[in-house]
Each structure stands twice: as C-alpha cells, then as structure tokens.
Amino acid sequence: MILTIDQWSLGYEQILRDCRTSTPIGTVLLLVSPATDSLCAAKIITHMLRSDEIPYTLTQCYNYHQLDYQLEHLEESIKSVICLNCGGGRSLLDKIPEDSKVFILDSHRP
C-alpha cells in the first residue's frame, strides 16, 4: 500500500499499535542508507519513537544484500521495519516475515 503525505500519520499509528499490543513490547528496526537526508529522517523518527517509548534498533544499510540479510534474519520482537532511502527499487514481499510490516520511505523513487 502506498501512503500519501496526508496519510503518513496512519502508518506511524500502525507502528505504535503493532508494537504496543505485542507481549513483550515490539521493537522497530530502522534500516538507513548513508545519505544525509536519510540520517536526518532517522534522527526525527528516533525522536518520535523515544517520545512514544517504543524500542528501536538503528542499522545502516548500504546495499540490497544488507537489506535482504536484515529482513531474512529479523528477531521475533521486530514488529515493524522502516527503510529510509533503501528498498524502494524492488519488491521485498518475499523477504518480509508474516508477522512484520515494512514501511519504505524512499526519496530516490520518482
């Protein structure tokens, strides 16, 4: 599903809901490309997650090999994955575990 700018809050609300309703509380994995805009977005999102008391893990993602590895080896506590400027160039459906959701925010896409 593609969310328009006015629907982004729905995606964040879904992340909060998924993490808060799991026992123990779910974790968010942030996969971040090493671009300046990605790092700035990661700073904003991590601040939001800390404010909402949602645990997260932040990992740099340089290429699709790393992205595939991270998605294939998700810990059970990871309920949501946020990809910042990575993952938008191809389908990841076969890599996503059934009980996790992946949100891709990619400014490199047209």
PDB file of N, CA and C in Angstrom:
ATOM      1  N   MET A   1       0.846  -1.165   0.000  1.00  0.00           N
ATOM      2  CA  MET A   1       0.000   0.000   0.000  1.00  0.00           C
ATOM      3  C   MET A   1       0.895   1.232   0.000  1.00  0.00           C
ATOM      4  N   ILE A   2       0.556   2.204  -0.785  1.00  0.00           N
ATOM      5  CA  ILE A   2       1.289   3.463  -0.830  1.00  0.00           C
ATOM      6  C   ILE A   2       0.483   4.500  -0.068  1.00  0.00           C
ATOM      7  N   LEU A   3       1.154   5.159   0.880  1.00  0.00           N
ATOM      8  CA  LEU A   3       0.507   6.204   1.665  1.00  0.00           C
ATOM      9  C   LEU A   3       0.901   7.562   1.102  1.00  0.00           C
ATOM     10  N   THR A   4      -0.076   8.437   0.915  1.00  0.00           N
ATOM     11  CA  THR A   4       0.216   9.802   0.503  1.00  0.00           C
ATOM     12  C   THR A   4       0.646  10.592   1.738  1.00  0.00           C
ATOM     13  N   ILE A   5       1.152  11.779   1.513  1.00  0.00           N
ATOM     14  CA  ILE A   5       1.674  12.587   2.615  1.00  0.00           C
ATOM     15  C   ILE A   5       0.638  12.781   3.718  1.00  0.00           C
ATOM     16  N   ASP A   6      -0.616  13.016   3.352  1.00  0.00           N
ATOM     17  CA  ASP A   6      -1.641  13.234   4.374  1.00  0.00           C
ATOM     18  C   ASP A   6      -2.029  11.947   5.100  1.00  0.00           C
ATOM     19  N   GLN A   7      -1.519  10.793   4.668  1.00  0.00           N
ATOM     20  CA  GLN A   7      -1.813   9.514   5.325  1.00  0.00           C
ATOM     21  C   GLN A   7      -0.632   8.975   6.139  1.00  0.00           C
ATOM     22  N   TRP A   8       0.486   9.668   6.149  1.00  0.00           N
ATOM     23  CA  TRP A   8       1.672   9.174   6.850  1.00  0.00           C
ATOM     24  C   TRP A   8       1.408   8.919   8.323  1.00  0.00           C
ATOM     25  N   SER A   9       0.561   9.727   8.924  1.00  0.00           N
ATOM     26  CA  SER A   9       0.262   9.525  10.348  1.00  0.00           C
ATOM     27  C   SER A   9      -0.402   8.169  10.578  1.00  0.00           C
ATOM     28  N   LEU A  10      -1.144   7.674   9.586  1.00  0.00           N
ATOM     29  CA  LEU A  10      -1.768   6.350   9.713  1.00  0.00           C
ATOM     30  C   LEU A  10      -0.709   5.255   9.798  1.00  0.00           C
ATOM     31  N   GLY A  11       0.358   5.392   9.033  1.00  0.00           N
ATOM     32  CA  GLY A  11       1.452   4.425   9.090  1.00  0.00           C
ATOM     33  C   GLY A  11       2.130   4.435  10.443  1.00  0.00           C
ATOM     34  N   TYR A  12       2.376   5.624  10.986  1.00  0.00           N
ATOM     35  CA  TYR A  12       3.017   5.718  12.302  1.00  0.00           C
ATOM     36  C   TYR A  12       2.093   5.171  13.390  1.00  0.00           C
ATOM     37  N   GLU A  13       0.812   5.461  13.292  1.00  0.00           N
ATOM     38  CA  GLU A  13      -0.147   4.912  14.263  1.00  0.00           C
ATOM     39  C   GLU A  13      -0.165   3.387  14.212  1.00  0.00           C
ATOM     40  N   GLN A  14      -0.022   2.815  13.019  1.00  0.00           N
ATOM     41  CA  GLN A  14       0.027   1.357  12.875  1.00  0.00           C
ATOM     42  C   GLN A  14       1.279   0.793  13.541  1.00  0.00           C
ATOM     43  N   ILE A  15       2.400   1.472  13.385  1.00  0.00           N
ATOM     44  CA  ILE A  15       3.643   1.043  14.036  1.00  0.00           C
ATOM     45  C   ILE A  15       3.458   1.035  15.551  1.00  0.00           C
ATOM     46  N   LEU A  16       2.899   2.106  16.092  1.00  0.00           N
ATOM     47  CA  LEU A  16       2.670   2.184  17.541  1.00  0.00           C
ATOM     48  C   LEU A  16       1.734   1.079  18.006  1.00  0.00           C
ATOM     49  N   ARG A  17       0.662   0.868  17.278  1.00  0.00           N
ATOM     50  CA  ARG A  17      -0.321  -0.157  17.644  1.00  0.00           C
ATOM     51  C   ARG A  17       0.313  -1.551  17.634  1.00  0.00           C
ATOM     52  N   ASP A  18       1.065  -1.870  16.582  1.00  0.00           N
ATOM     53  CA  ASP A  18       1.698  -3.185  16.480  1.00  0.00           C
ATOM     54  C   ASP A  18       2.698  -3.422  17.609  1.00  0.00           C
ATOM     55  N   CYS A  19       3.463  -2.408  17.943  1.00  0.00           N
ATOM     56  CA  CYS A  19       4.473  -2.562  18.999  1.00  0.00           C
ATOM     57  C   CYS A  19       3.834  -2.650  20.380  1.00  0.00           C
ATOM     58  N   ARG A  20       2.845  -1.840  20.624  1.00  0.00           N
ATOM     59  CA  ARG A  20       2.236  -1.796  21.961  1.00  0.00           C
ATOM     60  C   ARG A  20       1.354  -2.997  22.265  1.00  0.00           C
ATOM     61  N   THR A  21       0.793  -3.628  21.249  1.00  0.00           N
ATOM     62  CA  THR A  21      -0.110  -4.752  21.505  1.00  0.00           C
ATOM     63  C   THR A  21       0.612  -6.091  21.582  1.00  0.00           C
ATOM     64  N   SER A  22       1.900  -6.123  21.291  1.00  0.00           N
ATOM     65  CA  SER A  22       2.628  -7.394  21.390  1.00  0.00           C
ATOM     66  C   SER A  22       3.217  -7.538  22.791  1.00  0.00           C
ATOM     67  N   THR A  23       3.402  -8.792  23.204  1.00  0.00           N
ATOM     68  CA  THR A  23       3.977  -9.075  24.516  1.00  0.00           C
ATOM     69  C   THR A  23       5.216  -9.918  24.315  1.00  0.00           C
ATOM     70  N   PRO A  24       6.407  -9.499  24.716  1.00  0.00           N
ATOM     71  CA  PRO A  24       6.702  -8.167  25.242  1.00  0.00           C
ATOM     72  C   PRO A  24       6.558  -7.112  24.142  1.00  0.00           C
ATOM     73  N   ILE A  25       6.714  -5.854  24.526  1.00  0.00           N
ATOM     74  CA  ILE A  25       6.515  -4.760  23.579  1.00  0.00           C
ATOM     75  C   ILE A  25       7.404  -4.956  22.353  1.00  0.00           C
ATOM     76  N   GLY A  26       6.847  -4.673  21.187  1.00  0.00           N
ATOM     77  CA  GLY A  26       7.574  -4.866  19.937  1.00  0.00           C
ATOM     78  C   GLY A  26       8.643  -3.811  19.720  1.00  0.00           C
ATOM     79  N   THR A  27       9.567  -4.144  18.841  1.00  0.00           N
ATOM     80  CA  THR A  27      10.681  -3.268  18.511  1.00  0.00           C
ATOM     81  C   THR A  27      10.569  -2.851  17.051  1.00  0.00           C
ATOM     82  N   VAL A  28      11.076  -1.654  16.750  1.00  0.00           N
ATOM     83  CA  VAL A  28      11.126  -1.151  15.386  1.00  0.00           C
ATOM     84  C   VAL A  28      12.573  -1.235  14.910  1.00  0.00           C
ATOM     85  N   LEU A  29      12.771  -1.744  13.711  1.00  0.00           N
ATOM     86  CA  LEU A  29      14.096  -1.771  13.092  1.00  0.00           C
ATOM     87  C   LEU A  29      14.135  -0.685  12.036  1.00  0.00           C
ATOM     88  N   LEU A  30      15.097   0.233  12.164  1.00  0.00           N
ATOM     89  CA  LEU A  30      15.291   1.281  11.166  1.00  0.00           C
ATOM     90  C   LEU A  30      16.498   0.915  10.321  1.00  0.00           C
ATOM     91  N   LEU A  31      16.289   0.732   9.027  1.00  0.00           N
ATOM     92  CA  LEU A  31      17.370   0.480   8.079  1.00  0.00           C
ATOM     93  C   LEU A  31      17.585   1.770   7.308  1.00  0.00           C
ATOM     94  N   VAL A  32      18.779   2.351   7.437  1.00  0.00           N
ATOM     95  CA  VAL A  32      19.022   3.702   6.953  1.00  0.00           C
ATOM     96  C   VAL A  32      20.181   3.713   5.962  1.00  0.00           C
ATOM     97  N   SER A  33      19.951   4.292   4.792  1.00  0.00           N
ATOM     98  CA  SER A  33      21.046   4.451   3.833  1.00  0.00           C
ATOM     99  C   SER A  33      21.966   5.563   4.342  1.00  0.00           C
ATOM    100  N   PRO A  34      23.231   5.568   3.907  1.00  0.00           N
ATOM    101  CA  PRO A  34      24.183   6.555   4.432  1.00  0.00           C
ATOM    102  C   PRO A  34      24.090   7.923   3.757  1.00  0.00           C
ATOM    103  N   ALA A  35      22.926   8.328   3.311  1.00  0.00           N
ATOM    104  CA  ALA A  35      22.727   9.641   2.694  1.00  0.00           C
ATOM    105  C   ALA A  35      22.300  10.653   3.762  1.00  0.00           C
ATOM    106  N   THR A  36      22.616  11.905   3.527  1.00  0.00           N
ATOM    107  CA  THR A  36      22.320  12.955   4.500  1.00  0.00           C
ATOM    108  C   THR A  36      20.838  13.033   4.828  1.00  0.00           C
ATOM    109  N   ASP A  37      19.972  13.002   3.823  1.00  0.00           N
ATOM    110  CA  ASP A  37      18.535  13.104   4.087  1.00  0.00           C
ATOM    111  C   ASP A  37      18.025  11.894   4.862  1.00  0.00           C
ATOM    112  N   SER A  38      18.630  10.739   4.663  1.00  0.00           N
ATOM    113  CA  SER A  38      18.243   9.539   5.415  1.00  0.00           C
ATOM    114  C   SER A  38      18.604   9.681   6.886  1.00  0.00           C
ATOM    115  N   LEU A  39      19.788  10.199   7.140  1.00  0.00           N
ATOM    116  CA  LEU A  39      20.238  10.371   8.523  1.00  0.00           C
ATOM    117  C   LEU A  39      19.381  11.401   9.252  1.00  0.00           C
ATOM    118  N   CYS A  40      18.997  12.466   8.553  1.00  0.00           N
ATOM    119  CA  CYS A  40      18.116  13.474   9.161  1.00  0.00           C
ATOM    120  C   CYS A  40      16.743  12.874   9.466  1.00  0.00           C
ATOM    121  N   ALA A  41      16.206  12.099   8.542  1.00  0.00           N
ATOM    122  CA  ALA A  41      14.913  11.442   8.771  1.00  0.00           C
ATOM    123  C   ALA A  41      15.009  10.460   9.932  1.00  0.00           C
ATOM    124  N   ALA A  42      16.133   9.743  10.027  1.00  0.00           N
ATOM    125  CA  ALA A  42      16.329   8.796  11.133  1.00  0.00           C
ATOM    126  C   ALA A  42      16.346   9.526  12.469  1.00  0.00           C
ATOM    127  N   LYS A  43      16.968  10.686  12.512  1.00  0.00           N
ATOM    128  CA  LYS A  43      17.006  11.476  13.755  1.00  0.00           C
ATOM    129  C   LYS A  43      15.588  11.870  14.177  1.00  0.00           C
ATOM    130  N   ILE A  44      14.771  12.286  13.235  1.00  0.00           N
ATOM    131  CA  ILE A  44      13.391  12.679  13.535  1.00  0.00           C
ATOM    132  C   ILE A  44      12.577  11.476  14.008  1.00  0.00           C
ATOM    133  N   ILE A  45      12.675  10.367  13.274  1.00  0.00           N
ATOM    134  CA  ILE A  45      11.880   9.180  13.620  1.00  0.00           C
ATOM    135  C   ILE A  45      12.307   8.597  14.960  1.00  0.00           C
ATOM    136  N   THR A  46      13.613   8.548  15.233  1.00  0.00           N
ATOM    137  CA  THR A  46      14.052   8.011  16.528  1.00  0.00           C
ATOM    138  C   THR A  46      13.583   8.900  17.678  1.00  0.00           C
ATOM    139  N   HIS A  47      13.530  10.200  17.445  1.00  0.00           N
ATOM    140  CA  HIS A  47      12.996  11.102  18.481  1.00  0.00           C
ATOM    141  C   HIS A  47      11.517  10.796  18.740  1.00  0.00           C
ATOM    142  N   MET A  48      10.761  10.574  17.674  1.00  0.00           N
ATOM    143  CA  MET A  48       9.339  10.244  17.823  1.00  0.00           C
ATOM    144  C   MET A  48       9.166   8.926  18.577  1.00  0.00           C
ATOM    145  N   LEU A  49       9.957   7.916  18.206  1.00  0.00           N
ATOM    146  CA  LEU A  49       9.852   6.609  18.867  1.00  0.00           C
ATOM    147  C   LEU A  49      10.224   6.705  20.347  1.00  0.00           C
ATOM    148  N   ARG A  50      11.290   7.455  20.656  1.00  0.00           N
ATOM    149  CA  ARG A  50      11.670   7.644  22.073  1.00  0.00           C
ATOM    150  C   ARG A  50      10.558   8.349  22.835  1.00  0.00           C
ATOM    151  N   SER A  51       9.948   9.360  22.217  1.00  0.00           N
ATOM    152  CA  SER A  51       8.857  10.095  22.871  1.00  0.00           C
ATOM    153  C   SER A  51       7.671   9.189  23.158  1.00  0.00           C
ATOM    154  N   ASP A  52       7.441   8.210  22.290  1.00  0.00           N
ATOM    155  CA  ASP A  52       6.332   7.271  22.469  1.00  0.00           C
ATOM    156  C   ASP A  52       6.754   5.998  23.195  1.00  0.00           C
ATOM    157  N   GLU A  53       7.994   5.982  23.695  1.00  0.00           N
ATOM    158  CA  GLU A  53       8.541   4.865  24.478  1.00  0.00           C
ATOM    159  C   GLU A  53       8.496   3.541  23.714  1.00  0.00           C
ATOM    160  N   ILE A  54       8.848   3.598  22.434  1.00  0.00           N
ATOM    161  CA  ILE A  54       8.918   2.408  21.588  1.00  0.00           C
ATOM    162  C   ILE A  54      10.393   2.080  21.372  1.00  0.00           C
ATOM    163  N   PRO A  55      10.821   0.863  21.731  1.00  0.00           N
ATOM    164  CA  PRO A  55      12.222   0.497  21.500  1.00  0.00           C
ATOM    165  C   PRO A  55      12.512   0.356  20.004  1.00  0.00           C
ATOM    166  N   TYR A  56      13.741   0.682  19.627  1.00  0.00           N
ATOM    167  CA  TYR A  56      14.123   0.592  18.224  1.00  0.00           C
ATOM    168  C   TYR A  56      15.592   0.195  18.109  1.00  0.00           C
ATOM    169  N   THR A  57      15.928  -0.294  16.933  1.00  0.00           N
ATOM    170  CA  THR A  57      17.308  -0.595  16.573  1.00  0.00           C
ATOM    171  C   THR A  57      17.592   0.140  15.277  1.00  0.00           C
ATOM    172  N   LEU A  58      18.731   0.806  15.217  1.00  0.00           N
ATOM    173  CA  LEU A  58      19.111   1.593  14.048  1.00  0.00           C
ATOM    174  C   LEU A  58      20.311   0.922  13.385  1.00  0.00           C
ATOM    175  N   THR A  59      20.195   0.632  12.088  1.00  0.00           N
ATOM    176  CA  THR A  59      21.266  -0.041  11.355  1.00  0.00           C
ATOM    177  C   THR A  59      21.452   0.627  10.004  1.00  0.00           C
ATOM    178  N   GLN A  60      22.721   0.838   9.617  1.00  0.00           N
ATOM    179  CA  GLN A  60      22.982   1.369   8.283  1.00  0.00           C
ATOM    180  C   GLN A  60      22.773   0.280   7.250  1.00  0.00           C
ATOM    181  N   CYS A  61      22.301   0.685   6.094  1.00  0.00           N
ATOM    182  CA  CYS A  61      22.042  -0.264   5.010  1.00  0.00           C
ATOM    183  C   CYS A  61      22.654   0.309   3.731  1.00  0.00           C
ATOM    184  N   TYR A  62      23.742  -0.307   3.275  1.00  0.00           N
ATOM    185  CA  TYR A  62      24.470   0.208   2.118  1.00  0.00           C
ATOM    186  C   TYR A  62      23.989  -0.342   0.782  1.00  0.00           C
ATOM    187  N   ASN A  63      23.399  -1.547   0.791  1.00  0.00           N
ATOM    188  CA  ASN A  63      23.041  -2.175  -0.481  1.00  0.00           C
ATOM    189  C   ASN A  63      21.920  -3.196  -0.266  1.00  0.00           C
ATOM    190  N   TYR A  64      21.438  -3.764  -1.367  1.00  0.00           N
ATOM    191  CA  TYR A  64      20.337  -4.733  -1.278  1.00  0.00           C
ATOM    192  C   TYR A  64      20.748  -6.020  -0.581  1.00  0.00           C
ATOM    193  N   HIS A  65      22.023  -6.383  -0.669  1.00  0.00           N
ATOM    194  CA  HIS A  65      22.480  -7.588   0.030  1.00  0.00           C
ATOM    195  C   HIS A  65      22.280  -7.425   1.541  1.00  0.00           C
ATOM    196  N   GLN A  66      22.675  -6.270   2.077  1.00  0.00           N
ATOM    197  CA  GLN A  66      22.468  -5.999   3.509  1.00  0.00           C
ATOM    198  C   GLN A  66      20.989  -5.945   3.850  1.00  0.00           C
ATOM    199  N   LEU A  67      20.205  -5.324   2.993  1.00  0.00           N
ATOM    200  CA  LEU A  67      18.764  -5.219   3.223  1.00  0.00           C
ATOM    201  C   LEU A  67      18.129  -6.605   3.269  1.00  0.00           C
ATOM    202  N   ASP A  68      18.466  -7.442   2.299  1.00  0.00           N
ATOM    203  CA  ASP A  68      17.944  -8.812   2.280  1.00  0.00           C
ATOM    204  C   ASP A  68      18.344  -9.568   3.541  1.00  0.00           C
ATOM    205  N   TYR A  69      19.605  -9.432   3.935  1.00  0.00           N
ATOM    206  CA  TYR A  69      20.096 -10.136   5.128  1.00  0.00           C
ATOM    207  C   TYR A  69      19.314  -9.701   6.369  1.00  0.00           C
ATOM    208  N   GLN A  70      19.134  -8.401   6.532  1.00  0.00           N
ATOM    209  CA  GLN A  70      18.417  -7.885   7.705  1.00  0.00           C
ATOM    210  C   GLN A  70      16.980  -8.401   7.738  1.00  0.00           C
ATOM    211  N   LEU A  71      16.309  -8.409   6.594  1.00  0.00           N
ATOM    212  CA  LEU A  71      14.918  -8.858   6.551  1.00  0.00           C
ATOM    213  C   LEU A  71      14.796 -10.363   6.771  1.00  0.00           C
ATOM    214  N   GLU A  72      15.769 -11.126   6.284  1.00  0.00           N
ATOM    215  CA  GLU A  72      15.725 -12.581   6.444  1.00  0.00           C
ATOM    216  C   GLU A  72      16.081 -13.029   7.860  1.00  0.00           C
ATOM    217  N   HIS A  73      16.773 -12.186   8.617  1.00  0.00           N
ATOM    218  CA  HIS A  73      17.224 -12.549   9.962  1.00  0.00           C
ATOM    219  C   HIS A  73      16.610 -11.654  11.037  1.00  0.00           C
ATOM    220  N   LEU A  74      15.358 -11.291  10.857  1.00  0.00           N
ATOM    221  CA  LEU A  74      14.683 -10.447  11.846  1.00  0.00           C
ATOM    222  C   LEU A  74      14.469 -11.210  13.146  1.00  0.00           C
ATOM    223  N   GLU A  75      14.691 -10.517  14.249  1.00  0.00           N
ATOM    224  CA  GLU A  75      14.366 -11.098  15.547  1.00  0.00           C
ATOM    225  C   GLU A  75      12.851 -11.127  15.696  1.00  0.00           C
ATOM    226  N   GLU A  76      12.370 -12.010  16.523  1.00  0.00           N
ATOM    227  CA  GLU A  76      10.926 -12.164  16.714  1.00  0.00           C
ATOM    228  C   GLU A  76      10.284 -10.905  17.289  1.00  0.00           C
ATOM    229  N   SER A  77      11.053 -10.118  18.047  1.00  0.00           N
ATOM    230  CA  SER A  77      10.500  -8.920  18.678  1.00  0.00           C
ATOM    231  C   SER A  77      10.286  -7.777  17.688  1.00  0.00           C
ATOM    232  N   ILE A  78      10.879  -7.854  16.494  1.00  0.00           N
ATOM    233  CA  ILE A  78      10.734  -6.790  15.496  1.00  0.00           C
ATOM    234  C   ILE A  78       9.343  -6.881  14.878  1.00  0.00           C
ATOM    235  N   LYS A  79       8.547  -5.860  15.100  1.00  0.00           N
ATOM    236  CA  LYS A  79       7.183  -5.817  14.561  1.00  0.00           C
ATOM    237  C   LYS A  79       7.081  -4.935  13.327  1.00  0.00           C
ATOM    238  N   SER A  80       7.943  -3.923  13.248  1.00  0.00           N
ATOM    239  CA  SER A  80       7.921  -3.006  12.109  1.00  0.00           C
ATOM    240  C   SER A  80       9.346  -2.711  11.672  1.00  0.00           C
ATOM    241  N   VAL A  81       9.522  -2.598  10.363  1.00  0.00           N
ATOM    242  CA  VAL A  81      10.802  -2.215   9.781  1.00  0.00           C
ATOM    243  C   VAL A  81      10.553  -0.940   8.992  1.00  0.00           C
ATOM    244  N   ILE A  82      11.390   0.061   9.226  1.00  0.00           N
ATOM    245  CA  ILE A  82      11.308   1.308   8.471  1.00  0.00           C
ATOM    246  C   ILE A  82      12.576   1.411   7.641  1.00  0.00           C
ATOM    247  N   CYS A  83      12.419   1.451   6.324  1.00  0.00           N
ATOM    248  CA  CYS A  83      13.550   1.585   5.407  1.00  0.00           C
ATOM    249  C   CYS A  83      13.610   3.037   4.945  1.00  0.00           C
ATOM    250  N   LEU A  84      14.720   3.696   5.243  1.00  0.00           N
ATOM    251  CA  LEU A  84      14.889   5.091   4.851  1.00  0.00           C
ATOM    252  C   LEU A  84      15.855   5.161   3.672  1.00  0.00           C
ATOM    253  N   ASN A  85      15.326   5.500   2.511  1.00  0.00           N
ATOM    254  CA  ASN A  85      16.070   5.595   1.258  1.00  0.00           C
ATOM    255  C   ASN A  85      16.775   4.297   0.885  1.00  0.00           C
ATOM    256  N   CYS A  86      16.137   3.202   1.199  1.00  0.00           N
ATOM    257  CA  CYS A  86      16.607   1.889   0.743  1.00  0.00           C
ATOM    258  C   CYS A  86      15.379   0.994   0.604  1.00  0.00           C
ATOM    259  N   GLY A  87      15.420   0.100  -0.354  1.00  0.00           N
ATOM    260  CA  GLY A  87      14.315  -0.835  -0.519  1.00  0.00           C
ATOM    261  C   GLY A  87      13.229  -0.409  -1.474  1.00  0.00           C
ATOM    262  N   GLY A  88      13.291   0.800  -1.985  1.00  0.00           N
ATOM    263  CA  GLY A  88      12.227   1.270  -2.865  1.00  0.00           C
ATOM    264  C   GLY A  88      12.379   0.854  -4.311  1.00  0.00           C
ATOM    265  N   GLY A  89      13.529   0.294  -4.661  1.00  0.00           N
ATOM    266  CA  GLY A  89      13.796  -0.029  -6.051  1.00  0.00           C
ATOM    267  C   GLY A  89      13.337  -1.394  -6.513  1.00  0.00           C
ATOM    268  N   ARG A  90      12.877  -2.240  -5.585  1.00  0.00           N
ATOM    269  CA  ARG A  90      12.414  -3.571  -5.983  1.00  0.00           C
ATOM    270  C   ARG A  90      11.464  -4.135  -4.943  1.00  0.00           C
ATOM    271  N   SER A  91      10.808  -5.218  -5.298  1.00  0.00           N
ATOM    272  CA  SER A  91       9.837  -5.834  -4.396  1.00  0.00           C
ATOM    273  C   SER A  91      10.540  -6.574  -3.264  1.00  0.00           C
ATOM    274  N   LEU A  92      10.043  -6.386  -2.055  1.00  0.00           N
ATOM    275  CA  LEU A  92      10.589  -7.069  -0.883  1.00  0.00           C
ATOM    276  C   LEU A  92       9.589  -8.056  -0.298  1.00  0.00           C
ATOM    277  N   LEU A  93       8.495  -8.305  -0.994  1.00  0.00           N
ATOM    278  CA  LEU A  93       7.417  -9.134  -0.452  1.00  0.00           C
ATOM    279  C   LEU A  93       7.875 -10.522  -0.035  1.00  0.00           C
ATOM    280  N   ASP A  94       8.794 -11.119  -0.781  1.00  0.00           N
ATOM    281  CA  ASP A  94       9.249 -12.468  -0.440  1.00  0.00           C
ATOM    282  C   ASP A  94      10.222 -12.488   0.729  1.00  0.00           C
ATOM    283  N   LYS A  95      10.680 -11.324   1.181  1.00  0.00           N
ATOM    284  CA  LYS A  95      11.636 -11.234   2.292  1.00  0.00           C
ATOM    285  C   LYS A  95      10.977 -10.893   3.629  1.00  0.00           C
ATOM    286  N   ILE A  96       9.742 -10.417   3.594  1.00  0.00           N
ATOM    287  CA  ILE A  96       9.092  -9.906   4.805  1.00  0.00           C
ATOM    288  C   ILE A  96       8.416 -11.045   5.560  1.00  0.00           C
ATOM    289  N   PRO A  97       8.751 -11.230   6.839  1.00  0.00           N
ATOM    290  CA  PRO A  97       8.040 -12.234   7.644  1.00  0.00           C
ATOM    291  C   PRO A  97       6.565 -11.862   7.786  1.00  0.00           C
ATOM    292  N   GLU A  98       5.718 -12.863   7.961  1.00  0.00           N
ATOM    293  CA  GLU A  98       4.271 -12.635   8.008  1.00  0.00           C
ATOM    294  C   GLU A  98       3.834 -11.727   9.151  1.00  0.00           C
ATOM    295  N   ASP A  99       4.513 -11.777  10.282  1.00  0.00           N
ATOM    296  CA  ASP A  99       4.078 -11.000  11.440  1.00  0.00           C
ATOM    297  C   ASP A  99       4.768  -9.639  11.543  1.00  0.00           C
ATOM    298  N   SER A 100       5.449  -9.194  10.491  1.00  0.00           N
ATOM    299  CA  SER A 100       6.116  -7.893  10.487  1.00  0.00           C
ATOM    300  C   SER A 100       5.585  -7.040   9.344  1.00  0.00           C
ATOM    301  N   LYS A 101       5.724  -5.735   9.507  1.00  0.00           N
ATOM    302  CA  LYS A 101       5.344  -4.795   8.453  1.00  0.00           C
ATOM    303  C   LYS A 101       6.573  -3.981   8.086  1.00  0.00           C
ATOM    304  N   VAL A 102       6.711  -3.678   6.805  1.00  0.00           N
ATOM    305  CA  VAL A 102       7.832  -2.877   6.329  1.00  0.00           C
ATOM    306  C   VAL A 102       7.284  -1.586   5.738  1.00  0.00           C
ATOM    307  N   PHE A 103       7.845  -0.471   6.191  1.00  0.00           N
ATOM    308  CA  PHE A 103       7.475   0.848   5.691  1.00  0.00           C
ATOM    309  C   PHE A 103       8.691   1.399   4.955  1.00  0.00           C
ATOM    310  N   ILE A 104       8.522   1.732   3.688  1.00  0.00           N
ATOM    311  CA  ILE A 104       9.628   2.229   2.873  1.00  0.00           C
ATOM    312  C   ILE A 104       9.401   3.705   2.594  1.00  0.00           C
ATOM    313  N   LEU A 105      10.350   4.523   3.020  1.00  0.00           N
ATOM    314  CA  LEU A 105      10.328   5.952   2.732  1.00  0.00           C
ATOM    315  C   LEU A 105      11.561   6.206   1.875  1.00  0.00           C
ATOM    316  N   ASP A 106      11.364   6.385   0.579  1.00  0.00           N
ATOM    317  CA  ASP A 106      12.490   6.457  -0.339  1.00  0.00           C
ATOM    318  C   ASP A 106      12.355   7.677  -1.235  1.00  0.00           C
ATOM    319  N   SER A 107      13.188   8.676  -1.004  1.00  0.00           N
ATOM    320  CA  SER A 107      13.135   9.897  -1.810  1.00  0.00           C
ATOM    321  C   SER A 107      13.844   9.713  -3.149  1.00  0.00           C
ATOM    322  N   HIS A 108      14.470   8.567  -3.367  1.00  0.00           N
ATOM    323  CA  HIS A 108      15.141   8.301  -4.636  1.00  0.00           C
ATOM    324  C   HIS A 108      14.174   7.819  -5.707  1.00  0.00           C
ATOM    325  N   ARG A 109      12.969   7.461  -5.291  1.00  0.00           N
ATOM    326  CA  ARG A 109      11.965   6.988  -6.257  1.00  0.00           C
ATOM    327  C   ARG A 109      11.336   8.186  -6.957  1.00  0.00           C
ATOM    328  N   PRO A 110      10.899   7.978  -8.205  1.00  0.00           N
ATOM    329  CA  PRO A 110      10.253   9.099  -8.925  1.00  0.00           C
ATOM    330  C   PRO A 110       8.894   9.430  -8.347  1.00  0.00           C
TER     331      PRO A 110
END
